[in-house]
Amino acid sequence: MAATKPDRDTVLDATEFLYREARALDERRFRDWLDYLSDDVRYEVPLRVTREGQAEWEVSPTSRIFDDDKQTLTLRVERLETDFAWAEQPPSRTRHYVANVVVDPGERDDELRVSSNCLIYRSRGDSIEPNLYSAARTDTIRRVDGRLLLARRYAVLDQSVINGHNLSILL
Amino acid sequence: MATDSAGTRTEAGLEGIRDGIAQGRFPAHVFNDREIFDTEQRRVFSKAWCFLAHESEIPNRGDYVTRYIADNNLIVARAESGEIHASLNMCRHRGNMMCKSEMGNASHFRCSYHGWVYKNSGELVGVPYMKEGYGGRIDKRDWGLVKVRTDTYAGLVFGTLDPDAPTLEEYLGGFQFYLDLYLKQGSSGSEVHGPPDHWVTETDWKIAAENFSGDGYHTPVAHQFGFNLGYFASSGSTHSQGWAASIPGKGHGIGLGHTPGFPPFAGFPEELAEEMRSSLSPEQVEVFSQTRTAVGTVFPNLSFLMQPFSIVPGEAGVRFVTMRLYHPIGPGRTEMYSWCLVPKDASDEYKQEAYRAYTLAFAQAGTFEQDDLENWARVTRSAGSTMARNIEFPYVMGMDSTPDPDFPGPGHVVTPYVNDSNFRNLWSRWSEYMTGRV
């Protein structure tokens, strides 16, 4: 692991990367969003389970709500581009609030380990009750040819029983 | 023809619904109605056999999960003897909840209020100040956790609150033939991949139960994107061929989708298909080898779906199985539980692949699941309106179809798969419970 603490510019670059990536999602520019991802991206949202304090795990080591790679994320985007993605017709309005960004050295010299809190507000139709998803994200961000790319996202939701009739949005 | 505006407030209303089903009519309002919900809690869920857990969720002594029957929270635990016990999750002293987590392992449960201690079988073993305080007025044998009658079939643990309910075997009434496709994948059977997904939906449990009891009609439309992007081996028009099988008088039903030219047992690993050819009955092999999609409901609220899925257009891909429980938490509101079942004998690689197919297609973020839930939420919302109280839906599709005499499986079996036959059977059974006949 590269031991050097990332400098201020690197921290700012990584933080801005997360903001821009979130904006692509909120503006429903899903093709642009795919361009923020490395070709070997791994996108995982594990299942959280309510356990006793002494239990070995609380985030399931085997069960996931999302377990995607570039191919399946592209499939999700292609789906949204058809006229038949009923879950998002009309589309959800989302707002990703990214906060508490902490940038650490990654496992490789060209990578950063970036953790953040993400609160997603989702509004649909005329409903005055939004879905709120709060997640702790641990991302791996890689520098490739002068650009930053998301190589891994591991987003753990804070609720064990998800409030929302489906998860047709991206975290 | 329509139900009166008093709706189900009267027994006559429920009798009217029952009569309507026989003629292929079912009222919209039952899918979002407080009176119906309350009556279901008392007359359906307190009498039927309800699914609790899969045995592989609690493989070791002391393992437990907490689950519901109606609004009763239960502890389902494997006791030190290896037997499975279900007990009301409520201390007999002052009613505190014993287990506050969804799953865990414990030989004993100790109440966090006054400290009464129970074995995981529900037996009361410890009462603080027993001698000084109670002076012999408490006999521990009288104050164990309230037990719920349980029974199992091929790994499924069911419970019933009705001491007079028939045996589980009788209750399933031959539907086991079809359940084996999900539960006996290979000679060692099936297991859960991990804890279930759960999420709260604005959907009445009955809409989901009906859809999974064999709605082949919605597939080409609701899941049109799958055909559009080439992720199904068949076209929309052939996707609805096959059989609708139901167990008359029991409420259980399954849709068996069939695609002409689809290879036998397509999507199963070869060695597993071989095992199934020898471990299942010849009749089961005949039916299952040509089944592409199998979507079924055990009355009232346990469902299964098996389907091959590939992210590569045109390929059979892998078979995944989702098992789900629709736990009603209010009129038009359901907590969904969804598990992925995998064959115990399969390689880890196949299990992982099947699980990935499940998450992509039918977990809560699944591309197919998403659209179902969107539709069901809208149905539920419409059903709650005042005008909907006087609206009925037609359940007359395939009313004249005659059972296929050559079909090797049990029950009332009609073809094609697009048919309301299973739904009429489901709602007929529901109305028997709702009118107090069961």
Coordinates of C-alpha atoms in Angstrom, one line a residue:
Chain A
M1 CA 0.0 0.0 0.0
A2 CA 1.3 3.4 -0.9
A3 CA 1.8 5.0 2.5
T4 CA 1.9 8.7 1.5
K5 CA -1.0 10.7 2.6
P6 CA -2.7 12.2 -0.5
D7 CA -2.0 15.9 -1.0
R8 CA -4.6 18.6 -1.0
D9 CA -5.0 18.7 -4.8
T10 CA -5.6 15.0 -4.9
V11 CA -8.2 15.2 -2.1
L12 CA -10.0 18.0 -4.0
D13 CA -9.8 16.1 -7.3
A14 CA -11.3 13.0 -5.7
T15 CA -14.0 14.9 -4.0
E16 CA -14.9 16.8 -7.2
F17 CA -15.0 13.5 -9.0
L18 CA -17.6 12.2 -6.6
Y19 CA -19.7 15.3 -7.0
R20 CA -19.6 15.2 -10.8
E21 CA -20.3 11.5 -10.9
A22 CA -23.3 12.0 -8.6
R23 CA -24.5 14.9 -10.8
A24 CA -24.5 12.7 -13.8
L25 CA -26.8 10.3 -12.0
D26 CA -29.2 13.0 -10.8
E27 CA -29.3 14.6 -14.2
R28 CA -30.0 11.1 -15.6
R29 CA -27.0 11.3 -17.9
F30 CA -26.5 7.5 -17.5
R31 CA -24.3 7.1 -20.5
D32 CA -22.0 9.8 -19.1
W33 CA -22.1 8.1 -15.8
L34 CA -20.8 4.8 -17.4
D35 CA -17.8 6.9 -18.6
Y36 CA -16.9 7.6 -15.0
L37 CA -16.4 3.8 -14.4
S38 CA -13.3 1.7 -15.2
D39 CA -13.8 -1.2 -17.5
D40 CA -13.2 -3.6 -14.6
V41 CA -15.5 -1.8 -12.2
R42 CA -17.2 -3.7 -9.4
Y43 CA -20.4 -2.2 -8.0
E44 CA -21.7 -3.8 -4.8
V45 CA -24.4 -3.0 -2.4
P46 CA -24.4 -5.7 0.4
L47 CA -27.4 -6.6 2.5
R48 CA -27.5 -5.3 6.1
V49 CA -29.0 -7.6 8.7
T50 CA -30.1 -6.6 12.3
R51 CA -27.8 -8.6 14.6
E52 CA -26.8 -8.5 18.2
G53 CA -23.8 -6.3 19.0
Q54 CA -21.5 -9.3 19.5
A55 CA -22.3 -11.0 16.2
E56 CA -19.5 -11.7 13.7
W57 CA -21.0 -9.6 11.0
E58 CA -23.9 -7.2 10.4
V59 CA -23.3 -6.6 6.7
S60 CA -23.8 -9.9 5.0
P61 CA -20.6 -11.4 3.6
T62 CA -22.6 -13.3 0.9
S63 CA -25.9 -11.4 0.1
R64 CA -26.1 -8.3 -2.0
I65 CA -28.8 -6.0 -3.4
F66 CA -26.5 -5.0 -6.3
D67 CA -23.6 -7.1 -7.6
D68 CA -22.7 -5.5 -10.9
D69 CA -19.8 -5.1 -13.3
K70 CA -19.5 -2.8 -16.3
Q71 CA -21.5 -5.2 -18.5
T72 CA -24.5 -5.5 -16.1
L73 CA -24.4 -1.8 -15.3
T74 CA -24.5 -1.1 -19.0
L75 CA -27.5 -3.5 -19.3
R76 CA -29.2 -1.5 -16.6
V77 CA -28.6 1.7 -18.6
E78 CA -29.7 0.1 -21.9
R79 CA -32.8 -0.9 -20.1
L80 CA -33.5 2.7 -19.0
E81 CA -33.1 3.7 -22.6
T82 CA -36.0 1.5 -23.8
D83 CA -39.6 2.7 -23.5
F84 CA -40.3 -0.3 -21.2
A85 CA -38.4 0.4 -18.0
W86 CA -41.7 0.9 -16.3
A87 CA -40.1 1.3 -12.8
E88 CA -38.6 4.6 -14.1
Q89 CA -41.5 5.8 -16.3
P90 CA -41.9 8.6 -15.4
P91 CA -38.4 8.7 -13.9
S92 CA -37.6 9.2 -10.2
R93 CA -36.2 12.6 -9.3
T94 CA -33.0 11.9 -7.2
R95 CA -30.5 14.0 -5.4
H96 CA -27.3 12.5 -4.1
Y97 CA -25.9 14.4 -1.2
V98 CA -22.2 13.3 -0.9
A99 CA -20.5 14.3 2.4
N100 CA -17.8 13.3 4.9
V101 CA -15.4 12.6 2.1
V102 CA -12.1 11.0 3.4
V103 CA -9.4 10.3 0.9
D104 CA -6.7 7.7 1.7
P105 CA -4.0 6.0 -0.3
G106 CA -5.3 3.0 -2.2
E107 CA -3.8 -0.5 -2.6
R108 CA -2.1 0.5 -5.7
D109 CA 0.0 3.6 -6.4
D110 CA -2.5 4.8 -9.0
E111 CA -5.5 4.2 -6.8
L112 CA -7.2 6.1 -3.9
R113 CA -9.5 4.7 -1.3
V114 CA -12.3 7.2 -0.9
S115 CA -15.0 6.9 1.7
S116 CA -18.1 9.1 1.8
N117 CA -21.5 9.3 3.2
C118 CA -24.3 9.5 0.7
L119 CA -27.9 10.5 1.4
I120 CA -30.2 10.0 -1.6
Y121 CA -33.5 11.7 -1.8
R122 CA -35.9 10.1 -4.2
S123 CA -39.2 11.6 -5.3
R124 CA -41.7 9.9 -7.5
G125 CA -44.9 11.2 -9.2
D126 CA -47.2 13.2 -7.0
S127 CA -46.1 11.4 -3.8
I128 CA -45.2 13.8 -1.0
E129 CA -43.4 11.1 0.8
P130 CA -39.9 10.7 -0.6
N131 CA -37.7 7.6 -0.2
L132 CA -34.5 8.4 1.7
Y133 CA -31.5 6.1 1.3
S134 CA -28.5 6.7 3.6
A135 CA -25.4 4.8 2.6
A136 CA -21.8 4.5 3.6
R137 CA -19.7 4.3 0.5
T138 CA -16.2 3.0 0.1
D139 CA -14.9 3.7 -3.4
T140 CA -11.7 2.9 -5.2
I141 CA -10.8 5.7 -7.5
R142 CA -8.1 5.1 -10.1
R143 CA -6.0 7.6 -12.1
V144 CA -5.9 6.5 -15.8
D145 CA -4.2 8.7 -18.4
G146 CA -4.7 11.8 -16.3
R147 CA -8.4 11.0 -15.6
L148 CA -10.1 9.6 -12.5
L149 CA -12.3 6.5 -12.9
L150 CA -14.4 4.6 -10.4
A151 CA -12.9 1.1 -10.1
R152 CA -15.0 -0.1 -7.1
R153 CA -18.0 1.0 -5.2
Y154 CA -19.1 -0.7 -2.0
A155 CA -22.2 1.1 -0.7
V156 CA -23.8 -0.1 2.6
L157 CA -27.3 1.1 3.3
D158 CA -28.1 2.0 6.9
Q159 CA -31.5 0.4 6.9
S160 CA -32.0 -3.4 7.1
V161 CA -35.5 -3.2 5.8
I162 CA -35.4 -0.9 2.8
N163 CA -38.1 1.8 2.6
G164 CA -38.9 1.9 -1.1
H165 CA -40.9 -0.4 -3.3
N166 CA -38.0 -1.1 -5.6
L167 CA -34.4 0.0 -6.1
S168 CA -34.5 1.2 -9.7
I169 CA -32.0 4.0 -9.0
L170 CA -28.2 3.8 -8.6
L171 CA -26.3 4.6 -5.4
Chain B
M1 CA -73.3 -7.4 -9.9
A2 CA -71.1 -4.9 -8.0
T3 CA -70.5 -5.1 -4.3
D4 CA -72.6 -2.6 -2.4
S5 CA -70.9 0.4 -0.9
A6 CA -70.9 -1.2 2.6
G7 CA -68.5 -3.6 0.9
T8 CA -67.2 -6.2 3.3
R9 CA -68.6 -4.7 6.4
T10 CA -71.1 -7.5 6.4
E11 CA -70.7 -11.3 6.1
A12 CA -73.1 -10.9 3.1
G13 CA -70.4 -8.9 1.4
L14 CA -67.9 -11.7 1.8
E15 CA -70.4 -14.3 0.6
G16 CA -71.0 -12.1 -2.4
I17 CA -67.3 -12.0 -3.2
R18 CA -67.3 -15.8 -2.9
D19 CA -70.2 -16.2 -5.3
G20 CA -68.6 -13.8 -7.8
I21 CA -65.4 -15.9 -8.1
A22 CA -67.3 -18.9 -9.3
Q23 CA -68.6 -16.7 -12.1
G24 CA -65.1 -15.2 -12.9
R25 CA -65.5 -11.9 -11.0
F26 CA -63.4 -10.4 -8.2
P27 CA -63.8 -7.0 -6.6
A28 CA -61.0 -4.4 -6.9
H29 CA -61.3 -3.1 -3.4
V30 CA -60.0 -6.3 -1.7
F31 CA -56.5 -5.3 -2.8
N32 CA -56.5 -2.2 -0.6
D33 CA -59.1 -2.4 2.2
R34 CA -58.8 -2.1 6.0
E35 CA -61.8 -4.4 6.7
I36 CA -60.4 -7.1 4.4
F37 CA -57.0 -6.8 5.9
D38 CA -58.3 -7.2 9.5
T39 CA -60.5 -10.1 8.5
E40 CA -57.5 -11.8 6.7
Q41 CA -55.4 -11.5 9.8
R42 CA -58.1 -13.4 11.8
R43 CA -59.5 -15.8 9.3
V44 CA -56.7 -16.5 6.8
F45 CA -53.3 -16.0 8.5
S46 CA -54.4 -17.3 11.9
K47 CA -55.7 -20.6 10.3
A48 CA -53.5 -21.4 7.3
W49 CA -50.0 -23.0 7.3
C50 CA -47.7 -20.0 6.9
F51 CA -44.1 -20.2 5.8
L52 CA -41.5 -19.4 8.4
A53 CA -38.0 -20.2 7.3
H54 CA -35.8 -22.5 5.3
E55 CA -34.0 -25.1 7.4
S56 CA -30.7 -24.1 5.9
E57 CA -31.1 -20.6 7.5
I58 CA -30.8 -22.3 10.9
P59 CA -28.4 -25.3 10.3
N60 CA -26.8 -25.5 13.7
R61 CA -28.1 -26.0 17.2
G62 CA -29.1 -22.7 18.7
D63 CA -29.5 -20.9 15.4
Y64 CA -32.6 -18.8 15.2
V65 CA -34.4 -16.3 13.0
T66 CA -37.3 -14.1 13.9
R67 CA -40.3 -14.2 11.5
Y68 CA -44.0 -13.3 11.5
I69 CA -47.4 -15.0 11.2
A70 CA -49.9 -12.3 10.8
D71 CA -48.7 -9.6 13.2
N72 CA -47.2 -12.1 15.6
N73 CA -43.4 -12.0 15.8
L74 CA -42.0 -15.6 16.3
I75 CA -38.7 -17.0 17.2
V76 CA -37.9 -20.0 14.9
A77 CA -35.0 -21.8 16.6
R78 CA -33.1 -25.1 16.2
A79 CA -33.0 -26.4 19.8
E80 CA -30.2 -28.4 21.4
S81 CA -32.0 -31.6 20.3
G82 CA -31.8 -30.5 16.7
E83 CA -35.6 -30.1 16.5
I84 CA -37.1 -26.8 15.2
H85 CA -39.4 -24.9 17.5
A86 CA -41.4 -21.8 16.8
S87 CA -42.4 -19.7 19.8
L88 CA -44.1 -16.3 20.2
N89 CA -41.3 -13.8 20.7
M90 CA -42.9 -12.5 24.0
C91 CA -41.8 -13.0 27.6
R92 CA -44.6 -14.7 29.6
H93 CA -43.9 -12.5 32.6
R94 CA -44.7 -9.0 31.2
G95 CA -44.6 -9.4 27.4
N96 CA -41.2 -8.0 26.5
M97 CA -39.7 -9.1 23.2
M98 CA -37.0 -11.8 23.8
C99 CA -35.0 -11.6 20.5
K100 CA -34.5 -8.2 19.0
S101 CA -32.3 -9.2 16.1
E102 CA -33.3 -11.0 12.8
M103 CA -31.0 -13.9 13.3
G104 CA -28.4 -15.3 15.7
N105 CA -27.4 -18.2 17.8
A106 CA -28.3 -18.7 21.5
S107 CA -28.9 -21.7 23.7
H108 CA -31.1 -19.5 26.0
F109 CA -33.1 -16.4 25.7
R110 CA -33.0 -14.0 28.7
C111 CA -35.6 -11.3 29.0
S112 CA -34.0 -7.9 29.3
Y113 CA -36.8 -6.6 31.6
H114 CA -37.0 -8.9 34.7
G115 CA -34.6 -11.6 33.6
W116 CA -36.8 -14.7 33.0
V117 CA -34.8 -17.2 31.1
Y118 CA -36.0 -19.7 28.5
K119 CA -34.3 -22.5 26.6
N120 CA -34.3 -22.0 22.8
S121 CA -37.1 -24.6 22.7
G122 CA -39.3 -22.2 24.6
E123 CA -39.1 -23.9 28.0
L124 CA -39.0 -21.6 31.0
V125 CA -35.9 -22.5 33.1
G126 CA -35.0 -19.4 35.1
V127 CA -37.1 -17.0 37.2
P128 CA -35.2 -14.5 39.4
Y129 CA -36.4 -14.5 43.1
M130 CA -38.3 -17.7 42.4
K131 CA -38.3 -18.8 46.1
E132 CA -38.3 -15.4 47.8
G133 CA -40.8 -13.7 45.5
Y134 CA -43.1 -16.4 44.2
G135 CA -43.1 -18.8 47.1
G136 CA -44.2 -21.7 45.0
R137 CA -47.0 -19.9 43.2
I138 CA -45.3 -20.3 39.8
D139 CA -44.8 -23.7 38.1
K140 CA -42.2 -23.2 35.4
R141 CA -44.0 -25.8 33.2
D142 CA -47.0 -23.5 32.9
W143 CA -45.1 -20.4 31.7
G144 CA -43.0 -21.4 28.8
L145 CA -43.0 -19.3 25.6
V146 CA -46.3 -19.7 23.7
K147 CA -45.6 -22.5 21.1
V148 CA -46.6 -22.5 17.5
R149 CA -47.2 -25.8 15.8
T150 CA -44.7 -26.4 13.0
D151 CA -44.0 -28.9 10.3
T152 CA -41.5 -29.1 7.4
Y153 CA -41.4 -30.1 3.8
A154 CA -38.1 -30.5 1.9
G155 CA -36.4 -27.8 3.9
L156 CA -39.4 -25.5 4.2
V157 CA -40.5 -24.8 7.8
F158 CA -44.2 -23.8 8.1
G159 CA -46.2 -22.9 11.2
T160 CA -49.9 -22.6 12.0
L161 CA -51.7 -20.8 14.8
D162 CA -54.6 -23.2 14.4
P163 CA -54.3 -26.3 16.6
D164 CA -57.1 -27.9 14.5
A165 CA -55.5 -27.2 11.1
P166 CA -55.0 -30.4 8.9
T167 CA -51.4 -31.8 8.6
L168 CA -49.0 -29.8 6.4
E169 CA -49.0 -32.7 4.0
E170 CA -52.8 -32.6 3.6
Y171 CA -52.6 -28.8 3.3
L172 CA -50.1 -28.9 0.5
G173 CA -52.4 -31.5 -1.1
G174 CA -50.1 -32.7 -3.9
F175 CA -48.5 -29.4 -4.7
Q176 CA -45.3 -31.0 -3.4
F177 CA -44.9 -32.5 -6.9
Y178 CA -44.2 -29.0 -8.3
L179 CA -42.4 -27.6 -5.3
D180 CA -39.7 -30.3 -5.8
L181 CA -38.5 -28.4 -8.8
Y182 CA -37.3 -25.6 -6.5
L183 CA -36.5 -27.7 -3.4
K184 CA -34.9 -30.7 -4.8
Q185 CA -32.4 -29.3 -7.3
G186 CA -30.0 -32.3 -7.2
S187 CA -30.2 -35.2 -4.8
S188 CA -29.1 -33.1 -1.7
G189 CA -31.8 -30.5 -2.2
S190 CA -31.6 -26.8 -2.1
E191 CA -30.3 -24.2 0.4
V192 CA -30.6 -20.5 0.9
H193 CA -27.7 -18.5 -0.5
G194 CA -27.8 -16.1 2.5
P195 CA -30.2 -14.0 4.5
P196 CA -33.2 -12.6 2.7
D197 CA -33.6 -9.2 1.1
H198 CA -36.4 -7.3 2.7
W199 CA -38.1 -4.2 1.9
V200 CA -41.5 -2.5 2.4
T201 CA -43.7 -2.0 -0.6
E202 CA -47.0 -0.2 -1.3
T203 CA -48.4 -3.4 -2.6
D204 CA -51.1 -5.7 -1.3
W205 CA -49.8 -9.2 -0.6
K206 CA -52.6 -10.7 -2.8
I207 CA -51.4 -9.0 -6.0
A208 CA -48.0 -10.5 -5.6
A209 CA -49.4 -13.9 -4.6
E210 CA -51.7 -13.9 -7.7
N211 CA -48.9 -12.8 -10.0
F212 CA -46.6 -15.6 -8.8
S213 CA -49.3 -18.2 -9.0
G214 CA -48.7 -18.2 -12.7
D215 CA -49.3 -14.9 -14.5
G216 CA -47.7 -15.6 -17.9
Y217 CA -49.9 -12.9 -19.4
H218 CA -47.9 -10.0 -18.0
T219 CA -44.5 -11.2 -19.0
P220 CA -44.3 -9.9 -22.6
V221 CA -45.6 -6.5 -21.6
A222 CA -44.4 -5.8 -18.0
H223 CA -41.0 -7.3 -18.8
Q224 CA -40.8 -6.2 -22.4
F225 CA -37.4 -4.7 -22.0
G226 CA -36.0 -8.3 -21.7
F227 CA -37.4 -9.3 -25.1
N228 CA -36.4 -5.9 -26.5
L229 CA -32.8 -6.2 -25.5
G230 CA -32.7 -9.9 -26.5
Y231 CA -32.3 -11.3 -23.0
F232 CA -34.9 -14.0 -23.5
A233 CA -34.4 -17.0 -25.7
S234 CA -38.0 -16.8 -26.8
S235 CA -40.1 -14.1 -28.4
G236 CA -43.0 -12.5 -26.5
S237 CA -45.6 -14.5 -28.4
T238 CA -44.2 -17.9 -27.5
H239 CA -43.3 -17.0 -24.0
S240 CA -46.8 -17.7 -22.8
Q241 CA -47.0 -21.3 -23.9
G242 CA -47.1 -24.1 -21.4
W243 CA -49.4 -25.1 -18.5
A244 CA -51.2 -23.6 -15.6
A245 CA -51.5 -26.2 -12.8
S246 CA -53.5 -25.7 -9.6
I247 CA -54.6 -27.9 -6.7
P248 CA -58.4 -27.7 -6.6
G249 CA -59.7 -26.6 -3.2
K250 CA -56.2 -25.8 -1.8
G251 CA -55.4 -22.5 -3.5
H252 CA -51.9 -23.4 -4.7
G253 CA -51.0 -22.8 -8.3
I254 CA -48.1 -22.8 -10.6
G255 CA -47.4 -21.6 -14.2
L256 CA -45.1 -23.7 -16.2
G257 CA -43.8 -21.8 -19.1
H258 CA -42.6 -23.7 -22.1
T259 CA -40.6 -22.6 -25.1
P260 CA -40.6 -24.8 -28.2
G261 CA -37.2 -26.1 -29.0
F262 CA -35.7 -25.1 -25.6
P263 CA -33.2 -27.9 -24.7
P264 CA -34.3 -30.2 -21.8
F265 CA -33.2 -28.8 -18.3
A266 CA -31.6 -25.8 -20.1
G267 CA -29.6 -23.6 -17.7
F268 CA -28.9 -26.3 -15.2
P269 CA -25.3 -27.6 -15.0
E270 CA -25.1 -30.9 -16.8
E271 CA -24.2 -33.0 -13.7
L272 CA -27.1 -31.5 -11.7
A273 CA -29.6 -32.2 -14.5
E274 CA -28.3 -35.8 -14.5
E275 CA -28.9 -36.1 -10.7
M276 CA -32.4 -34.7 -11.1
R277 CA -33.2 -37.3 -13.8
S278 CA -32.5 -40.0 -11.3
S279 CA -33.7 -38.5 -8.1
L280 CA -37.1 -37.1 -9.3
S281 CA -40.0 -39.3 -10.4
P282 CA -40.3 -40.0 -14.1
E283 CA -43.5 -37.8 -14.2
Q284 CA -41.6 -34.9 -12.6
V285 CA -38.7 -35.4 -15.1
E286 CA -41.1 -35.3 -18.0
V287 CA -42.7 -32.0 -16.7
F288 CA -39.6 -30.2 -15.4
S289 CA -37.2 -31.1 -18.3
Q290 CA -39.4 -29.0 -20.6
T291 CA -40.2 -26.2 -18.2
R292 CA -38.4 -22.9 -18.9
T293 CA -40.1 -20.7 -16.3
A294 CA -41.9 -22.0 -13.2
V295 CA -43.7 -19.5 -11.1
G296 CA -45.9 -20.7 -8.3
T297 CA -47.6 -19.7 -5.0
V298 CA -48.3 -21.8 -2.0
F299 CA -51.5 -20.4 -0.4
P300 CA -51.5 -17.9 1.1
N301 CA -48.3 -16.0 0.7
L302 CA -45.2 -18.1 -0.2
S303 CA -44.0 -17.9 -3.8
F304 CA -41.3 -19.3 -6.0
L305 CA -39.8 -18.5 -9.4
M306 CA -37.3 -20.4 -11.3
Q307 CA -36.0 -19.2 -14.6
P308 CA -32.8 -19.4 -16.7
F309 CA -31.2 -16.0 -17.2
S310 CA -28.3 -14.9 -19.2
I311 CA -26.8 -11.5 -19.6
V312 CA -25.6 -12.7 -23.0
P313 CA -28.5 -12.5 -25.5
G314 CA -29.6 -15.8 -26.9
E315 CA -27.8 -18.0 -24.3
A316 CA -29.7 -20.2 -21.8
G317 CA -27.6 -18.8 -19.0
V318 CA -28.1 -20.1 -15.4
R319 CA -31.1 -21.2 -13.5
F320 CA -31.9 -19.1 -10.5
V321 CA -34.6 -19.6 -7.9
T322 CA -36.2 -16.9 -5.9
M323 CA -38.4 -17.8 -2.9
R324 CA -40.4 -15.0 -1.4
L325 CA -42.8 -14.3 1.4
Y326 CA -45.3 -11.6 1.2
H327 CA -45.8 -10.5 4.8
P328 CA -48.9 -8.2 5.0
I329 CA -48.3 -5.3 7.3
G330 CA -51.3 -3.2 6.4
P331 CA -54.0 -2.8 3.8
G332 CA -52.1 -2.3 0.5
R333 CA -48.7 -2.6 2.4
T334 CA -46.4 -5.6 2.3
E335 CA -43.0 -6.4 3.7
M336 CA -41.3 -8.5 1.0
Y337 CA -38.8 -11.2 1.9
S338 CA -36.8 -12.6 -0.9
W339 CA -34.3 -15.4 -0.8
C340 CA -32.2 -17.0 -3.5
L341 CA -32.2 -20.8 -3.4
V342 CA -29.3 -22.7 -4.8
P343 CA -28.7 -26.4 -5.3
K344 CA -26.7 -27.7 -2.3
D345 CA -24.6 -30.0 -4.6
A346 CA -23.6 -27.4 -7.2
S347 CA -20.1 -26.0 -7.4
D348 CA -19.5 -22.7 -5.7
E349 CA -19.0 -21.1 -9.1
Y350 CA -22.5 -22.1 -10.2
K351 CA -24.0 -20.9 -6.9
Q352 CA -22.3 -17.5 -7.3
E353 CA -23.5 -17.3 -10.9
A354 CA -27.0 -18.2 -10.0
Y355 CA -27.0 -15.7 -7.2
R356 CA -25.7 -12.9 -9.5
A357 CA -28.5 -13.7 -12.0
Y358 CA -31.0 -13.5 -9.1
T359 CA -29.7 -10.1 -8.0
L360 CA -29.7 -8.7 -11.5
A361 CA -33.2 -10.0 -12.4
F362 CA -35.3 -10.5 -9.2
A363 CA -33.8 -9.1 -6.0
Q364 CA -35.1 -5.7 -4.9
A365 CA -32.9 -3.9 -7.4
G366 CA -33.6 -6.6 -10.1
T367 CA -34.5 -5.4 -13.5
F368 CA -37.6 -7.6 -13.6
E369 CA -38.6 -7.1 -10.0
Q370 CA -38.5 -3.3 -10.4
D371 CA -41.2 -3.2 -13.0
D372 CA -43.5 -5.7 -11.2
L373 CA -43.4 -3.6 -8.1
E374 CA -44.1 -0.4 -10.0
N375 CA -47.2 -2.0 -11.6
W376 CA -48.4 -3.6 -8.3
A377 CA -48.0 -0.3 -6.4
R378 CA -50.3 1.4 -9.0
V379 CA -52.8 -1.4 -8.8
T380 CA -52.9 -1.1 -5.0
R381 CA -53.3 2.7 -5.2
S382 CA -56.2 2.4 -7.7
A383 CA -57.9 -0.3 -5.6
G384 CA -58.1 2.0 -2.6
S385 CA -60.2 4.6 -4.3
T386 CA -63.9 5.2 -3.6
M387 CA -65.0 4.4 -7.1
A388 CA -63.0 1.1 -7.0
R389 CA -65.4 -0.1 -4.3
N390 CA -68.0 -0.8 -7.0
I391 CA -65.6 -2.1 -9.6
E392 CA -65.0 -5.8 -10.4
F393 CA -62.2 -7.4 -12.5
P394 CA -62.8 -10.2 -15.0
Y395 CA -61.3 -13.5 -14.1
V396 CA -62.8 -15.4 -17.0
M397 CA -59.8 -16.1 -19.1
G398 CA -59.7 -19.8 -20.0
M399 CA -63.0 -20.5 -18.2
D400 CA -63.9 -23.0 -20.8
S401 CA -60.6 -24.7 -21.0
T402 CA -60.6 -28.4 -20.2
P403 CA -57.9 -30.1 -18.2
D404 CA -55.1 -31.7 -20.2
P405 CA -55.7 -35.5 -19.7
D406 CA -52.2 -36.5 -20.8
F407 CA -50.3 -34.1 -18.5
P408 CA -48.4 -36.3 -16.0
G409 CA -48.6 -33.9 -13.0
P410 CA -51.3 -33.7 -10.4
G411 CA -54.1 -31.1 -10.0
H412 CA -56.2 -29.2 -12.5
V413 CA -53.8 -28.6 -15.4
V414 CA -54.8 -26.5 -18.4
T415 CA -53.0 -25.1 -21.4
P416 CA -51.9 -22.5 -22.4
Y417 CA -50.1 -21.0 -19.5
V418 CA -52.0 -17.7 -20.1
N419 CA -55.1 -18.6 -18.1
D420 CA -57.0 -17.3 -15.1
S421 CA -57.7 -20.8 -13.8
N422 CA -55.0 -20.7 -11.1
F423 CA -56.3 -17.3 -9.9
R424 CA -59.9 -18.5 -9.7
N425 CA -58.6 -21.4 -7.5
L426 CA -56.5 -19.0 -5.4
W427 CA -59.3 -16.6 -4.7
S428 CA -61.8 -19.4 -4.2
R429 CA -59.7 -20.8 -1.4
W430 CA -59.2 -17.3 0.0
S431 CA -62.9 -16.7 0.1
E432 CA -63.5 -20.1 1.8
Y433 CA -61.2 -18.8 4.6
M434 CA -62.7 -15.3 4.6
T435 CA -66.2 -16.6 5.0
G436 CA -65.2 -18.9 7.9
R437 CA -65.6 -22.1 6.0
V438 CA -62.0 -23.2 6.8

